[in-house]
PDB file of C-alpha atoms in Angstrom:
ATOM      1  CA  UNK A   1    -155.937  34.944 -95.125  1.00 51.00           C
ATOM      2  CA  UNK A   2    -158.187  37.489 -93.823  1.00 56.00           C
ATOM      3  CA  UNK A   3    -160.254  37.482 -90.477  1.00 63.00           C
ATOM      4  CA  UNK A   4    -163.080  35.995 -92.250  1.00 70.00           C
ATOM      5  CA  UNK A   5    -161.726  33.571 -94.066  1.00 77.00           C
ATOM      6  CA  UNK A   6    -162.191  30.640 -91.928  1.00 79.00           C
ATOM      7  CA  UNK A   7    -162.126  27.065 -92.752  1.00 82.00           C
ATOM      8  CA  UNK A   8    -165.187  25.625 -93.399  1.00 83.00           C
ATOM      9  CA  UNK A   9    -166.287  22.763 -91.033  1.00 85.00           C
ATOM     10  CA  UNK A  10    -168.272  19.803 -92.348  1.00 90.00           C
ATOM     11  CA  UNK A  11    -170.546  17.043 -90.493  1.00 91.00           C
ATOM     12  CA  UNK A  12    -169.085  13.816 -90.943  1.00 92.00           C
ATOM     13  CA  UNK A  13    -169.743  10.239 -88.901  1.00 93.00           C
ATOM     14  CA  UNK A  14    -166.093   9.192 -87.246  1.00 91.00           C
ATOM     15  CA  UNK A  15    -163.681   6.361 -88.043  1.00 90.00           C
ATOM     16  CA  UNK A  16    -162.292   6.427 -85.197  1.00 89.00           C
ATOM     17  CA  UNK A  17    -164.388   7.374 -82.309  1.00 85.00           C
ATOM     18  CA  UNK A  18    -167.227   5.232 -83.111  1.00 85.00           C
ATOM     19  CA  UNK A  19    -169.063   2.710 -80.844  1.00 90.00           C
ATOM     20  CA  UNK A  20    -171.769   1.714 -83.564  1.00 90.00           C
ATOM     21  CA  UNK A  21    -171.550   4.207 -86.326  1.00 93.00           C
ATOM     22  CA  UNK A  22    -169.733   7.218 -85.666  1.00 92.00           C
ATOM     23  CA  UNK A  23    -172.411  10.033 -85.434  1.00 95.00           C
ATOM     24  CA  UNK A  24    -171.513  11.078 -81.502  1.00 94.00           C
ATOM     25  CA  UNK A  25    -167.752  11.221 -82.591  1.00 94.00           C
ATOM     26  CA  UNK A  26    -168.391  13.421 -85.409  1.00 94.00           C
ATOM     27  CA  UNK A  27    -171.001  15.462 -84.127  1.00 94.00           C
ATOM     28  CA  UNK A  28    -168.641  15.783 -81.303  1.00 94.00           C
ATOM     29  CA  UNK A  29    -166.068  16.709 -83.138  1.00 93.00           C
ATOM     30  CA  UNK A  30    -167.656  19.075 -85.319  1.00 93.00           C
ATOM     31  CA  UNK A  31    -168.727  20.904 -81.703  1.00 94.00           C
ATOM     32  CA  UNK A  32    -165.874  20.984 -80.205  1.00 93.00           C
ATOM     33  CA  UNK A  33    -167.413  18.757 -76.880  1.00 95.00           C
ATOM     34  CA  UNK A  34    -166.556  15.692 -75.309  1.00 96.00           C
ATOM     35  CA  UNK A  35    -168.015  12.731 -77.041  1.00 95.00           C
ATOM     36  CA  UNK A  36    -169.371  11.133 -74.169  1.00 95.00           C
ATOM     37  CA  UNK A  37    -171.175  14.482 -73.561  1.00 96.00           C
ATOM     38  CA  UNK A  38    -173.582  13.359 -76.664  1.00 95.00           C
ATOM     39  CA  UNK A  39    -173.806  10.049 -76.204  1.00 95.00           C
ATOM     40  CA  UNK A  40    -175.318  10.947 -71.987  1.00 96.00           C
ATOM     41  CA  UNK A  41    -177.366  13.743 -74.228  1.00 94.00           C
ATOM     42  CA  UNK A  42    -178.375  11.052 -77.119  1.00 94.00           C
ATOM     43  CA  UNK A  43    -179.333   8.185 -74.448  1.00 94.00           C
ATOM     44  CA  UNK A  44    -181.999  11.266 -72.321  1.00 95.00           C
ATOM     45  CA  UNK A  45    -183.278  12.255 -75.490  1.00 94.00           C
ATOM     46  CA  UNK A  46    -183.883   8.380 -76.802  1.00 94.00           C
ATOM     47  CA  UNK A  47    -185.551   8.138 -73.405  1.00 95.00           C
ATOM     48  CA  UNK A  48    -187.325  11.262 -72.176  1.00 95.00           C
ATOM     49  CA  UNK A  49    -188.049  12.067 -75.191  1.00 90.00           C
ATOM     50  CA  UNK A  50    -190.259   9.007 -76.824  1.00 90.00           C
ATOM     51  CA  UNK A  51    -187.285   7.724 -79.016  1.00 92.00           C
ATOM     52  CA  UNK A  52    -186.667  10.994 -80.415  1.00 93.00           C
ATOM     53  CA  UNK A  53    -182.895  10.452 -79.776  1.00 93.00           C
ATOM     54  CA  UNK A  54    -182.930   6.860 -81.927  1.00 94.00           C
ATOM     55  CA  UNK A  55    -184.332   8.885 -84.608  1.00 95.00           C
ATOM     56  CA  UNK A  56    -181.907  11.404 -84.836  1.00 94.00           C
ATOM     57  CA  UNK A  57    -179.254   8.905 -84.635  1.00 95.00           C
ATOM     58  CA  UNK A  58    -180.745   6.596 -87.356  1.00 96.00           C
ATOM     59  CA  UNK A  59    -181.231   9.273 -89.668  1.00 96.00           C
ATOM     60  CA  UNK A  60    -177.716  10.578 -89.010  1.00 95.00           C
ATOM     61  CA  UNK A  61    -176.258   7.052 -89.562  1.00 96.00           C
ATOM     62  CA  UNK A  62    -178.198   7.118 -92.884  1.00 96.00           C
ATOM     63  CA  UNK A  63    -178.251  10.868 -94.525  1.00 96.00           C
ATOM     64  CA  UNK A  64    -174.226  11.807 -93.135  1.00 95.00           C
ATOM     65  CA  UNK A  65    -171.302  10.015 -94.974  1.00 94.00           C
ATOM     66  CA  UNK A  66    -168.455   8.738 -93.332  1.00 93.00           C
ATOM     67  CA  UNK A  67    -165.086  10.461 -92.994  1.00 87.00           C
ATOM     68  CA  UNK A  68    -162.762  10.122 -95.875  1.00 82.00           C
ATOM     69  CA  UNK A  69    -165.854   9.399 -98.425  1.00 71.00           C
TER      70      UNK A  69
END
């Protein structure tokens, strides 16, 4: 395996570090960052920023499958 060869990484919502439907875990785990990092991040955005964070989170809950599907 060369150098550049590296393993691809893919978005998917968590089994098992979820609280409603996984997206934090995953996204969390698809950064590398503490989960509870996100959620503090999620939670300013839902509320400094007019609900943008919901939306994000909705959409994610709809458009990214779950792990193992």
């Amino acid at each position: 395996m060369s150098q550049n060869d590296q393993p691809v990484r893919v978005f998917r919502r968590s089994t098992d570090d979820r609280v409603l439907a996984g997206v934090c875990g995953g996204a969390a785990k698809l950064l590398n960052v503490d989960v509870s990092l996100l959620r503090v991040l999620l939670v300013v955005a839902t509320i400094f920023g007019f609900g943008l964070g919901a939306v994000v989170y909705l959409v994610c809950w709809m458009v990214v499958p779950q792990e193992g599907h």
